[in-house]
Coordinates of C-alpha atoms in Angstrom, one line a residue:
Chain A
X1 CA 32.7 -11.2 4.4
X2 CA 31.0 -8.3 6.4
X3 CA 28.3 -6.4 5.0
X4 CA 27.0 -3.1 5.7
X5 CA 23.4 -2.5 7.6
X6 CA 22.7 -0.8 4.4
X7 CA 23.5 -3.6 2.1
X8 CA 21.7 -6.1 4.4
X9 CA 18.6 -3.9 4.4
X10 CA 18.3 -3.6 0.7
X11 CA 19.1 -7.2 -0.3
X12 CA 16.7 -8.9 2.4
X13 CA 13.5 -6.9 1.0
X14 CA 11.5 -8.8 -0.5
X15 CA 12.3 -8.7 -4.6
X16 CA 10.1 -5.5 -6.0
X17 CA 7.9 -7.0 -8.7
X18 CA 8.8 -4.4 -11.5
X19 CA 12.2 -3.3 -10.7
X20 CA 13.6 0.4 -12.3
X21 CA 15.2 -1.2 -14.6
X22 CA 12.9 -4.8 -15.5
X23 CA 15.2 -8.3 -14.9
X24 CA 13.3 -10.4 -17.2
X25 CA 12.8 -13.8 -16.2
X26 CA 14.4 -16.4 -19.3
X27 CA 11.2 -16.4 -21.9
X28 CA 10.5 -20.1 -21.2
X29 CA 9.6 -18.8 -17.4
X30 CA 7.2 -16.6 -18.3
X31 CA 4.9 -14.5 -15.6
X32 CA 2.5 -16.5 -13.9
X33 CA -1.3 -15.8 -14.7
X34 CA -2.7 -15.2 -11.2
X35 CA 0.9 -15.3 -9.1
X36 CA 3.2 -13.5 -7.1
X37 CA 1.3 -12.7 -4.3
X38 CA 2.5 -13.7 -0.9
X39 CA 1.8 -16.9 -0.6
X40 CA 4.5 -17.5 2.5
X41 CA 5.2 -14.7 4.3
X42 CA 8.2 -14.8 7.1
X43 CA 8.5 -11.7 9.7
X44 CA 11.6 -11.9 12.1
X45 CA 11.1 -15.1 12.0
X46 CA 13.6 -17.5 14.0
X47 CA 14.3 -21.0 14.4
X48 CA 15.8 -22.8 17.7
X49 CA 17.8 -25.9 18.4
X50 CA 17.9 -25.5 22.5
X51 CA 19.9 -22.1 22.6
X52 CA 21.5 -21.9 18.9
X53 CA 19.7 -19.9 16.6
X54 CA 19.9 -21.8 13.7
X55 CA 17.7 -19.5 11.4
X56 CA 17.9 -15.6 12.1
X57 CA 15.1 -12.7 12.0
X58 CA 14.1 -13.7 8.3
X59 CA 12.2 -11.4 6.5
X60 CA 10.4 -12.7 2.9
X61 CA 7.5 -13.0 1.0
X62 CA 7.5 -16.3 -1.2
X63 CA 5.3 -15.7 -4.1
X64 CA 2.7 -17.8 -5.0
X65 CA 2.7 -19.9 -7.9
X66 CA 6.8 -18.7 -8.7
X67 CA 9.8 -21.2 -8.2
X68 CA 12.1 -20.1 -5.5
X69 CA 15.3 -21.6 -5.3
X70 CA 17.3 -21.8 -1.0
X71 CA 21.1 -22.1 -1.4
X72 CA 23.6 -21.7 0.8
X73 CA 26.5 -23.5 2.1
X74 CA 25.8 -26.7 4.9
X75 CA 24.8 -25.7 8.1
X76 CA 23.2 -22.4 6.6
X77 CA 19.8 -23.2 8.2
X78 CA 18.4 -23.5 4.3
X79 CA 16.6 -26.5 5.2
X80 CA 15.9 -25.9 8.5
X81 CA 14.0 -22.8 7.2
X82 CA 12.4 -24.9 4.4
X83 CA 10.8 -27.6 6.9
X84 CA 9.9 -25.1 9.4
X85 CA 6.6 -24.2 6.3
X86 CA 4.9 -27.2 7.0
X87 CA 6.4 -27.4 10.6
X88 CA 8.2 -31.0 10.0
X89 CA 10.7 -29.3 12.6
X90 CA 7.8 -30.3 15.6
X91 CA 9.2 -33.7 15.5
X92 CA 12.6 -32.1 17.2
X93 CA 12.3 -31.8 20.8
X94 CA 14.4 -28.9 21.7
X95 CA 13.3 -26.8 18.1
X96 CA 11.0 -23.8 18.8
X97 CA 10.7 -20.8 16.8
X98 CA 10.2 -17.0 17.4
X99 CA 8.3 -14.4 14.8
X100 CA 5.8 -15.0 12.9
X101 CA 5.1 -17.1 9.7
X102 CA 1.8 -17.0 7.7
X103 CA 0.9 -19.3 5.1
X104 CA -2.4 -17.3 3.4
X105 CA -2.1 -15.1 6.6
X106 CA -2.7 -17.4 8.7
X107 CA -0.1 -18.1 11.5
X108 CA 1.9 -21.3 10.9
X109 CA 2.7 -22.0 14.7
X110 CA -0.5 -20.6 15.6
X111 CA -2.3 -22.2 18.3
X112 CA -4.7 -23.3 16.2
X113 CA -3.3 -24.7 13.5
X114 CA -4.0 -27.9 12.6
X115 CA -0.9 -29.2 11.5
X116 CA -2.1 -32.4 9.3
X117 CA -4.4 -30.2 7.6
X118 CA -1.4 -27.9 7.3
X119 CA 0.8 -30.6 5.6
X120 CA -1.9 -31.5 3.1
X121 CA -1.8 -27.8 1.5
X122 CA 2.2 -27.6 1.9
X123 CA 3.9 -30.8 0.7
X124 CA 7.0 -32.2 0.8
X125 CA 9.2 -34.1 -1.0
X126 CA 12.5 -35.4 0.5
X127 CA 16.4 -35.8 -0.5
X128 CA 16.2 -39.8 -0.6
X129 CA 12.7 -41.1 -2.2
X130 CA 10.4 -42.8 0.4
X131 CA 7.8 -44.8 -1.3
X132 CA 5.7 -46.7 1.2
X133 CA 6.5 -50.2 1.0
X134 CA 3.0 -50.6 -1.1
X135 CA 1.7 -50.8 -4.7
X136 CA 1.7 -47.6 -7.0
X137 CA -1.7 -47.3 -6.8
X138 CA -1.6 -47.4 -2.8
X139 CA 1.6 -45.1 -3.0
X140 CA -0.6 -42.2 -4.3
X141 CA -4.2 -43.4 -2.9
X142 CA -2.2 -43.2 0.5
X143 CA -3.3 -39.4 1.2
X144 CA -6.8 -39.1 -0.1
X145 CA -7.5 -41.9 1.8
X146 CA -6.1 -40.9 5.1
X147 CA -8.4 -37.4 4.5
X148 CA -11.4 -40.0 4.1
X149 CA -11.6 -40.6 0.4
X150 CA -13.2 -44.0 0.0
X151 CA -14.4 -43.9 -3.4
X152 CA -12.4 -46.7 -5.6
X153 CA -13.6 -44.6 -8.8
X154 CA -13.1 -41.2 -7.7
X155 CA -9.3 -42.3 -6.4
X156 CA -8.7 -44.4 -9.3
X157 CA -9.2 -40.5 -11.4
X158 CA -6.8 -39.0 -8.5
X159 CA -4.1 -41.8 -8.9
X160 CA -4.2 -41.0 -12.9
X161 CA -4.7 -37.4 -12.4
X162 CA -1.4 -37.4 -10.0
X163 CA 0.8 -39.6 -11.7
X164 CA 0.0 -37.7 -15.1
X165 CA 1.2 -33.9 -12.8
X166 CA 3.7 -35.8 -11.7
X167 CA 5.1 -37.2 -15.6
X168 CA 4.8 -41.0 -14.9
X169 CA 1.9 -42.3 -16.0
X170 CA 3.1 -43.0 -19.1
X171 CA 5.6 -45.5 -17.4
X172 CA 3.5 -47.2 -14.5
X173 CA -0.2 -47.0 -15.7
X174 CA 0.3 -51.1 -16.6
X175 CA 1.6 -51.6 -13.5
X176 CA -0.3 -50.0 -10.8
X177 CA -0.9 -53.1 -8.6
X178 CA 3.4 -53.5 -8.8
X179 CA 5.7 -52.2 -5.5
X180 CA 6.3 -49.0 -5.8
X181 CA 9.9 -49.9 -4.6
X182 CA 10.5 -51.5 -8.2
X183 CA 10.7 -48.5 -9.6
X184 CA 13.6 -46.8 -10.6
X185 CA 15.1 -43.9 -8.4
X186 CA 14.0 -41.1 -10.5
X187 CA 10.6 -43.2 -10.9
X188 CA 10.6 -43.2 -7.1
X189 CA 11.4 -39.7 -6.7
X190 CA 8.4 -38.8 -9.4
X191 CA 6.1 -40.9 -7.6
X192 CA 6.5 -39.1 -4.1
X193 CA 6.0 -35.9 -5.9
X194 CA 2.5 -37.6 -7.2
X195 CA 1.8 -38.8 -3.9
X196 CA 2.1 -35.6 -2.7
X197 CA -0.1 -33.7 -5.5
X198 CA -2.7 -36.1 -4.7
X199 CA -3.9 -34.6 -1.4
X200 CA -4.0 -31.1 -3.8
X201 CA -1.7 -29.0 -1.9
X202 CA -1.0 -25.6 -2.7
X203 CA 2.8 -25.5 -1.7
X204 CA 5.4 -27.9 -2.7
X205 CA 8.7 -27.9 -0.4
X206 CA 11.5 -29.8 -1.9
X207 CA 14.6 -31.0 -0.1
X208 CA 17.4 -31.5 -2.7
X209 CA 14.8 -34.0 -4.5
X210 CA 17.3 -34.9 -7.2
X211 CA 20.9 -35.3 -4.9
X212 CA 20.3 -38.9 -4.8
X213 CA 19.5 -39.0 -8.5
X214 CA 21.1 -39.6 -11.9
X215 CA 21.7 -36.4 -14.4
X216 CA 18.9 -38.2 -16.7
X217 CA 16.4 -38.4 -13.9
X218 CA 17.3 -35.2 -12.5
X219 CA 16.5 -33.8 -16.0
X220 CA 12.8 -35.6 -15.5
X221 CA 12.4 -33.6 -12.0
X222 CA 13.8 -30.1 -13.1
X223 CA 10.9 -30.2 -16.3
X224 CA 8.5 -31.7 -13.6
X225 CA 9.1 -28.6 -11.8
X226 CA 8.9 -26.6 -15.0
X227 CA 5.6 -28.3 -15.2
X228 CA 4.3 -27.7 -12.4
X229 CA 5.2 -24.1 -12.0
X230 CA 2.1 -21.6 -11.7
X231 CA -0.1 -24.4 -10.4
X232 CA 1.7 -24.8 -7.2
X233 CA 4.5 -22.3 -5.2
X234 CA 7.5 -24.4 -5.1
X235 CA 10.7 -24.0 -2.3
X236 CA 13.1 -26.0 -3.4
X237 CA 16.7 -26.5 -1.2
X238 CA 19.6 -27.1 -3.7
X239 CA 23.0 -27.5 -3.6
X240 CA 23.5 -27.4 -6.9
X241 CA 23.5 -23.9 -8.1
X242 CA 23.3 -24.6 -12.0
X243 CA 20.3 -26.0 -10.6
X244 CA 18.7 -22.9 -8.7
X245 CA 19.3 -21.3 -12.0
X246 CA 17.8 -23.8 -14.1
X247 CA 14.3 -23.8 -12.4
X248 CA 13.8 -21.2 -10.1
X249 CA 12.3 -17.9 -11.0
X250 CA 13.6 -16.4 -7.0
X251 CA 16.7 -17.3 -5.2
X252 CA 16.8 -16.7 -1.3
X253 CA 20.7 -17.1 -0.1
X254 CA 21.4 -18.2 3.4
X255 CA 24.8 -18.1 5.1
X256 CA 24.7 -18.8 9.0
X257 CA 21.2 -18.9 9.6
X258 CA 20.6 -15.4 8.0
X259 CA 18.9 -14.7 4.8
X260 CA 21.5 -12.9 2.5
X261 CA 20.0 -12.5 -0.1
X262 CA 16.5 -12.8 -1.9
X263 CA 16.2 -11.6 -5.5
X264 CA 15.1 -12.7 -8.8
X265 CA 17.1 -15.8 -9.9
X266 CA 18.7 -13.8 -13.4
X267 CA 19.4 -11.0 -10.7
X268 CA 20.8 -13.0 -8.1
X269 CA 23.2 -15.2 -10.7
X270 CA 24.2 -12.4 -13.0
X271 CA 24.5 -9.3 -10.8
X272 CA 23.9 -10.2 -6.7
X273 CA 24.0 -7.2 -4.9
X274 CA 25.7 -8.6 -1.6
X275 CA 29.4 -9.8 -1.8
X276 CA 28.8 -12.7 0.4
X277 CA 26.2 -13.9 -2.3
X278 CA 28.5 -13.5 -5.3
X279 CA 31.7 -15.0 -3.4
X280 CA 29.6 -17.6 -2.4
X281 CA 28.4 -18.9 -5.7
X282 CA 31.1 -17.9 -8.1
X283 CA 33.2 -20.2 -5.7
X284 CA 35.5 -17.5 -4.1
X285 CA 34.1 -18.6 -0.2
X286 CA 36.8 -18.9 2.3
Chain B
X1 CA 42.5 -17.6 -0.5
X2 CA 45.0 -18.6 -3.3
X3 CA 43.0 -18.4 -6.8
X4 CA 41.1 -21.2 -7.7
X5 CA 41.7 -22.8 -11.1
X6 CA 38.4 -21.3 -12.7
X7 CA 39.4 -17.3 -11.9
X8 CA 43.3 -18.2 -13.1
X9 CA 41.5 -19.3 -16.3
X10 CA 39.4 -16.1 -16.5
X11 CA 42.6 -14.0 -15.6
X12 CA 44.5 -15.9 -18.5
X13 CA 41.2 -15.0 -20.9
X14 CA 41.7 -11.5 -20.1
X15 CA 45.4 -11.2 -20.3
X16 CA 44.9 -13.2 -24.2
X17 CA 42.5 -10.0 -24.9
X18 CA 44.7 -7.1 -23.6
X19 CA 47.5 -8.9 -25.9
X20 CA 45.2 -8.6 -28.8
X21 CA 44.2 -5.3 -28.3
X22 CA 48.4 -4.7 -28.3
X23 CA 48.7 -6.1 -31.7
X24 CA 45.3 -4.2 -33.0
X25 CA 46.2 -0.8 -31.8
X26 CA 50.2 -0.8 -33.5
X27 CA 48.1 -2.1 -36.5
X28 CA 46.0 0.9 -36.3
X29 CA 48.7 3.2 -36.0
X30 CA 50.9 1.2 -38.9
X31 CA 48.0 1.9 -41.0
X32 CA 47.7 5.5 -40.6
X33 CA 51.9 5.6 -40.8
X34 CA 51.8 3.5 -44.2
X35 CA 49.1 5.8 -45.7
X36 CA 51.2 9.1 -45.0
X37 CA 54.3 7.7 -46.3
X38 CA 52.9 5.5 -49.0
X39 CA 54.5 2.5 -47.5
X40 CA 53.3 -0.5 -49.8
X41 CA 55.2 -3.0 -48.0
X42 CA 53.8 -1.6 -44.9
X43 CA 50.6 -2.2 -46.3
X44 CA 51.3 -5.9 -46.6
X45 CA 52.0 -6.1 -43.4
X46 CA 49.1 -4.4 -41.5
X47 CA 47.0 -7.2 -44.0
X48 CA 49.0 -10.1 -42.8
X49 CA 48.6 -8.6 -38.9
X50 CA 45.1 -8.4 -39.4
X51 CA 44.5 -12.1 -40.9
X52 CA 46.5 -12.6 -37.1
X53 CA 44.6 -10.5 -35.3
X54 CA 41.3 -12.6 -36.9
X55 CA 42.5 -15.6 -35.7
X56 CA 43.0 -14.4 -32.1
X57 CA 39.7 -13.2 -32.1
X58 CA 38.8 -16.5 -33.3
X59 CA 41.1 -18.2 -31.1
X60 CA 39.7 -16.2 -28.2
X61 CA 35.8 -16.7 -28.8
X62 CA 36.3 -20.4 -28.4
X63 CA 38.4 -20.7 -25.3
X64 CA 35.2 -17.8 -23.8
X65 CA 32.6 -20.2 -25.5
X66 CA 33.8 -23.2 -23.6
X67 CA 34.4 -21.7 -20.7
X68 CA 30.8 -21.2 -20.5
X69 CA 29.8 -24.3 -21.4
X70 CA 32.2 -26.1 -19.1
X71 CA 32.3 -23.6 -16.0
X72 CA 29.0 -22.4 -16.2
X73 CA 30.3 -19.0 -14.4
X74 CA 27.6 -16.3 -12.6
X75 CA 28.1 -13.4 -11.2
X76 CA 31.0 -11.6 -12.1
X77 CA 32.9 -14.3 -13.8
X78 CA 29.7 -14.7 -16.2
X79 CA 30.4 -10.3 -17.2
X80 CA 34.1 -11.1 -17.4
X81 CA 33.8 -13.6 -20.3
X82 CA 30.9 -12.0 -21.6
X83 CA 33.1 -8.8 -21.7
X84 CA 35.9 -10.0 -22.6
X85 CA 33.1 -12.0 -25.7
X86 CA 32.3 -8.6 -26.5
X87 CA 35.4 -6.3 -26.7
X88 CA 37.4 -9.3 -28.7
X89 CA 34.9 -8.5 -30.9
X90 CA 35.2 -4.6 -31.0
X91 CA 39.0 -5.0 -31.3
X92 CA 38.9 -7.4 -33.8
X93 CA 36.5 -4.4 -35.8
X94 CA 38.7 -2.1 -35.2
X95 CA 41.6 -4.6 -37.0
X96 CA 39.4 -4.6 -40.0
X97 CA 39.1 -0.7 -40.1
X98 CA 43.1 -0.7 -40.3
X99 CA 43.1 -2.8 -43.1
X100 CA 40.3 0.0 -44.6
X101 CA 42.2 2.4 -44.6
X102 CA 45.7 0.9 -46.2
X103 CA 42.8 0.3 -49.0
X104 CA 42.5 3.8 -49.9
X105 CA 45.8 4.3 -49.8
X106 CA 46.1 4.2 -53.5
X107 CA 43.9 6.9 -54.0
X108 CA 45.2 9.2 -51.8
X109 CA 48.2 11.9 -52.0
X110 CA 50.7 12.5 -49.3
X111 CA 50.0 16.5 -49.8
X112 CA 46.4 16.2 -49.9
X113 CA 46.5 13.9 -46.5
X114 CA 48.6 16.5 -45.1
X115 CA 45.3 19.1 -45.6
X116 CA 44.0 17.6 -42.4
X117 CA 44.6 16.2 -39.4
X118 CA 44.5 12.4 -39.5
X119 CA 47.7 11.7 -37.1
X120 CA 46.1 14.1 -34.3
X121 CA 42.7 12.2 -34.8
X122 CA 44.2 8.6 -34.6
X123 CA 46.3 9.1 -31.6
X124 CA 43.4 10.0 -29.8
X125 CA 41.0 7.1 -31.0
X126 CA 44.0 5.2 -30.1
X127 CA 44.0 7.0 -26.4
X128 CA 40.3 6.2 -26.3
X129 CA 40.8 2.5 -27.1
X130 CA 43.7 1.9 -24.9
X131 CA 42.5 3.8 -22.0
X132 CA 39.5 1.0 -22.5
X133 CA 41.8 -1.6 -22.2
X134 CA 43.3 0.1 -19.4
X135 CA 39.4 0.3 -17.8
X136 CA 39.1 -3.4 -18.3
X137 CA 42.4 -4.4 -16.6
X138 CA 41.4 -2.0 -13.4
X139 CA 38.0 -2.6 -13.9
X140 CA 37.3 1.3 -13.4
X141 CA 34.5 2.5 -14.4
X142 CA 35.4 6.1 -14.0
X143 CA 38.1 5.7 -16.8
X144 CA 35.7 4.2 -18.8
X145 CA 33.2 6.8 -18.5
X146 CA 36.4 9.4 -19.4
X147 CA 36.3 7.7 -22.6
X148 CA 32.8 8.0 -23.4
X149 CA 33.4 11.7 -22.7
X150 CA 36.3 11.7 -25.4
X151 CA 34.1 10.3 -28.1
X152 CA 32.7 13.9 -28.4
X153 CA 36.5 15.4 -29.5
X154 CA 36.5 12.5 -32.4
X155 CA 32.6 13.3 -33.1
X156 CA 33.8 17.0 -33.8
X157 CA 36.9 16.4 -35.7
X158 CA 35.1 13.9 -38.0
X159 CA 32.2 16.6 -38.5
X160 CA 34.7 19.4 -39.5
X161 CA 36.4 16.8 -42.3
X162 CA 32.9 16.2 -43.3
X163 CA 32.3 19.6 -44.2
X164 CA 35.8 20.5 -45.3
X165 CA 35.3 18.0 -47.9
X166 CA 32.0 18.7 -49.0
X167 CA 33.8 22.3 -49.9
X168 CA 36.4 21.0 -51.5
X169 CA 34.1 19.3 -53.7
X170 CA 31.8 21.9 -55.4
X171 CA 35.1 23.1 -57.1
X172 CA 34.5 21.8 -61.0
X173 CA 38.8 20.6 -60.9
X174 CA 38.3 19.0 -57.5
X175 CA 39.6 15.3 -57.3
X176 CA 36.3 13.8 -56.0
X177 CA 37.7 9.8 -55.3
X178 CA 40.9 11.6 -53.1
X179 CA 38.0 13.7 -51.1
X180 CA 35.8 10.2 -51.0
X181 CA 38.8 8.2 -49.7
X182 CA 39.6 11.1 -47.2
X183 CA 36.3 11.3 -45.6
X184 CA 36.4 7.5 -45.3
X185 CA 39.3 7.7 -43.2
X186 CA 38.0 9.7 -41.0
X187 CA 35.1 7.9 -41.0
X188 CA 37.3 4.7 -40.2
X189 CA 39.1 6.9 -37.4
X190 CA 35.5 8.1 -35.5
X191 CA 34.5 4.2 -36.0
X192 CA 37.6 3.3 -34.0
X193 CA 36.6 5.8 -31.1
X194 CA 32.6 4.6 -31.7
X195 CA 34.4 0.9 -30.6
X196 CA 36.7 2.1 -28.0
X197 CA 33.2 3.6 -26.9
X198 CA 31.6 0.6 -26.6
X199 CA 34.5 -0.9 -24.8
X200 CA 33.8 1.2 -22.7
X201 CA 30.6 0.2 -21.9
X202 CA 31.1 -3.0 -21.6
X203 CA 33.4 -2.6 -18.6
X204 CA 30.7 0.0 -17.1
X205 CA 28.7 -3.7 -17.2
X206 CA 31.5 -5.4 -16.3
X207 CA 31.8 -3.1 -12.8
X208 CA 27.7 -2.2 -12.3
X209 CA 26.2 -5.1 -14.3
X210 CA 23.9 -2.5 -15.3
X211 CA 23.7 -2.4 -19.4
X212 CA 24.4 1.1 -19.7
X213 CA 24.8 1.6 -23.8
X214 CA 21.6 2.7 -24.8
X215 CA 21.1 5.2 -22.0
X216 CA 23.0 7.9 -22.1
X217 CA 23.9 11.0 -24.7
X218 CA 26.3 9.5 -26.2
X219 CA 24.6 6.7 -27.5
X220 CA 22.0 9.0 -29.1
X221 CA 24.7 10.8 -30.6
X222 CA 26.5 7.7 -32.2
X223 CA 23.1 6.9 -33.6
X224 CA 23.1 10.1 -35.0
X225 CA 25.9 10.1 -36.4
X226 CA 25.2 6.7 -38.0
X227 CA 22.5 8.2 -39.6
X228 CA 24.1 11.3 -40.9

């Protein structure tokens, strides 16, 4: 399981755009007109509970508009890392971080920040859905809203515009007024990912969105995120590796609290340089 | 660690392959035996092994094809099948070039066969494809670059039959459909080497992942020769 310095200093750069020799992303994930430049950038960053170091020294760019897939086994620090971007971490006492993270440039855990602000350009969607206990329309309208949007016209055209990103107009637009808690999981799941869009962020973080779901609605969320792909950067945390393939175009591998592995997804799945990331998802972990 | 289901599946995958390319390479070397000694019954069955040998190939693609669909392996179990996708398919090739050359057996006499040197050149495509194998098993990618380097040897032979052909013919009494059906053996011969070539570089991928068979020297030479 040990790895040399060597090996861990050549897998952890950040993927080279062009490589020598090209790994070309599946046609149907074509390059992204205006993407790929650092959207999230992580230097030595680390992340605390109390004493344990729960994420280690990581070093990566996340390219804007791309997909990029975190696996890893539990405990690896995947989501940690993944909730430290729009620093839903804060709400644990004892968690602190050390390095730097920049979203644009600008220090995450910077003094300044303003971290509502900072959650309406990085959103997140969670494992179990969470619709507010409200109507559709109130579900999505939640956001705009709270960031002083009192137009009933102008969020009526946000509501549609975010429930057509999101692929669910088509099932609730004769139903708006209805609780969103009548909807069906994957419905559910779809509308947080609306609700989200609606404040127009320019990240999405995803926390295995589709482990609570149904291969059918998990289906729904995967194209979503095909969909969605080179409007927004997208993180998502998976356990489900035939998943990280499916919709990611970059795969970052944890394994206790250090970053592996970042490469492009057909590079990562097909040929990983580091033996830890190849035992790990060809099944061979001890 | 004891193995997990899924690599004793891709370990049982291989082992169908290297049994294959068993049966393939004694039907290679029973073709070039029935030729020499005329051996009709021979003949029969190198065709009968090879309708076998199609099967297994068969056989073999679908047990790979739903091992990808049901698996779904990365990494170095996705090369392995896809390797061992690829070389069924050289071997089974290399079956069918067997079965070539028991056709022009009728053609061709034992003393004119004798004029060169078929035996010399068929033991050492035979080297070539078993030391492929042999790379597969070990997954050494220094053996299979050896081979590569053997292909040259074939190459040569197969260019001096060329041209001792192409002198036998401008004699008026010359038997042109013997010197035809002796060139094509050797052509048959160099195609096995071409395969055990390719083999070859399909375990380079299997070791590096890196597709190495349109990179080096030898690759523009088999394209040469192709077109010569």
């Amino acid at each position: 399981m040990q790895t040399t310095v060597e090996e861990k200093e050549t897998s952890m750069q950040t993927p080279a755009k062009t490589a020598t020799r090209d790994i070309y992303l599946p046609s149907e994930r074509k390059s992204v007109a205006g993407g790929g430049t650092p959207h999230v950038v992580a230097k030595d960053f680390s992340i605390f509970y109390g004493d344990f170091e729960a994420v280690k020294k990581v070093n990566a760019d996340i390219l804007s508009k791309y997909v990029t897939a975190i696996i890893g086994p539990s405990g690896c620090g995947k989501s940690t890392f993944l909730r430290a971007i729009n620093r839903m971490n804060d709400l644990i006492p004892s968690c602190h971080t050390t390095g730097t993270l920049r979203f644009d440039g600008e220090d995450i855990y910077g003094k300044l920040t303003d971290e509502v602000l900072l959650r309406k350009k990085i959103g997140m969607v969670f494992q179990k859905p969470n619709p507010f206990p409200k109507s559709i329309f109130d579900n999505i309208a939640y956001g705009p809203r709270l960031h002083g949007m009192t137009d009933k016209k102008h969020l009526m055209e946000i509501v549609e515009k975010s429930l057509r990103k999101a692929a669910l107009w088509d099932e609730v637009s004769d139903r708006l007024d209805k609780n969103a808690l009548g909807l069906s999981g994957g419905q559910q799941q779809r509308l947080c990912v609306a609700r989200t869009l609606a404040v127009e962020p320019e990240i999405l973080l995803l926390d295995e969105p589709t482990s609570a779901l149904d291969p059918k609605a998990t289906a729904k969320i995967e194209d979503l995120i095909q969909e969605l792909r080179g409007s927004y950067t997208i993180m998502i945390v998976t356990h489900n590796m035939q998943q990280a393939s499916r919709v990611s175009d970059y795969t970052m591998f944890f394994y206790e609290g250090t970053l592996v592995e970042h490469a492009t997804t057909p590079q990562l799945f097909t040929n990983p340089k580091d033996r830890m990331t190849e035992d790990y998802i060809t099944g061979r972990f001890s | 660690m004891s193995e997990r289901p899924v690599h004793e599946h891709i370990r049982e995958l291989s082992e169908v392959l290297v049994q294959l390319s068993e049966k393939v390479l004694q039907n290679f070397d029973d073709a070039l035996a029935a030729v020499k000694n005329q051996d009709e019954e021979g003949a029969r069955r190198i065709r009968h092994a090879d309708l076998e040998i199609d099967l297994a190939e068969v056989g073999l693609e679908e047990r790979c094809l739903a091992f990808l669909a049901l698996q779904q392996p990365v990494a170095r179990d996705l090369r392995t099948i896809v390797t061992i996708m690829k070389i069924n398919d050289d071997l089974e090739r290399i079956g069918d070039l067997a079965v070539h050359i028991i056709e022009r057996m009728p053609e061709i006499k034992p003393d004119m066969l004798q004029m060169f040197d078929f035996e010399r050149m068929g033991h050492l495509a035979a080297d070539m494809t078993r030391k492929s194998i042999e790379a597969f098993i070990s997954k050494d990618r220094f053996l299979a670059d050896k081979v590569c380097s053997l292909d040259e040897e074939i190459d040569a032979i197969h260019s001096s039959v060329f041209k001792r052909v192409a002198h036998l013919m401008k004699d008026p009494d010359s038997d042109v459909d013997q010197l035809i059906s002796l060139l094509s053996i050797s052509r048959y011969i160099e195609r096995m080497a071409d395969h055990a070539t390719r083999i070859a570089h399909e375990v380079t991928y299997l070791v590096t992942g890196e597709i190495v068979r349109h990179n080096d020297v030898s690759y523009e030479k088999l394209v040469q020769s192709l077109k010569d």
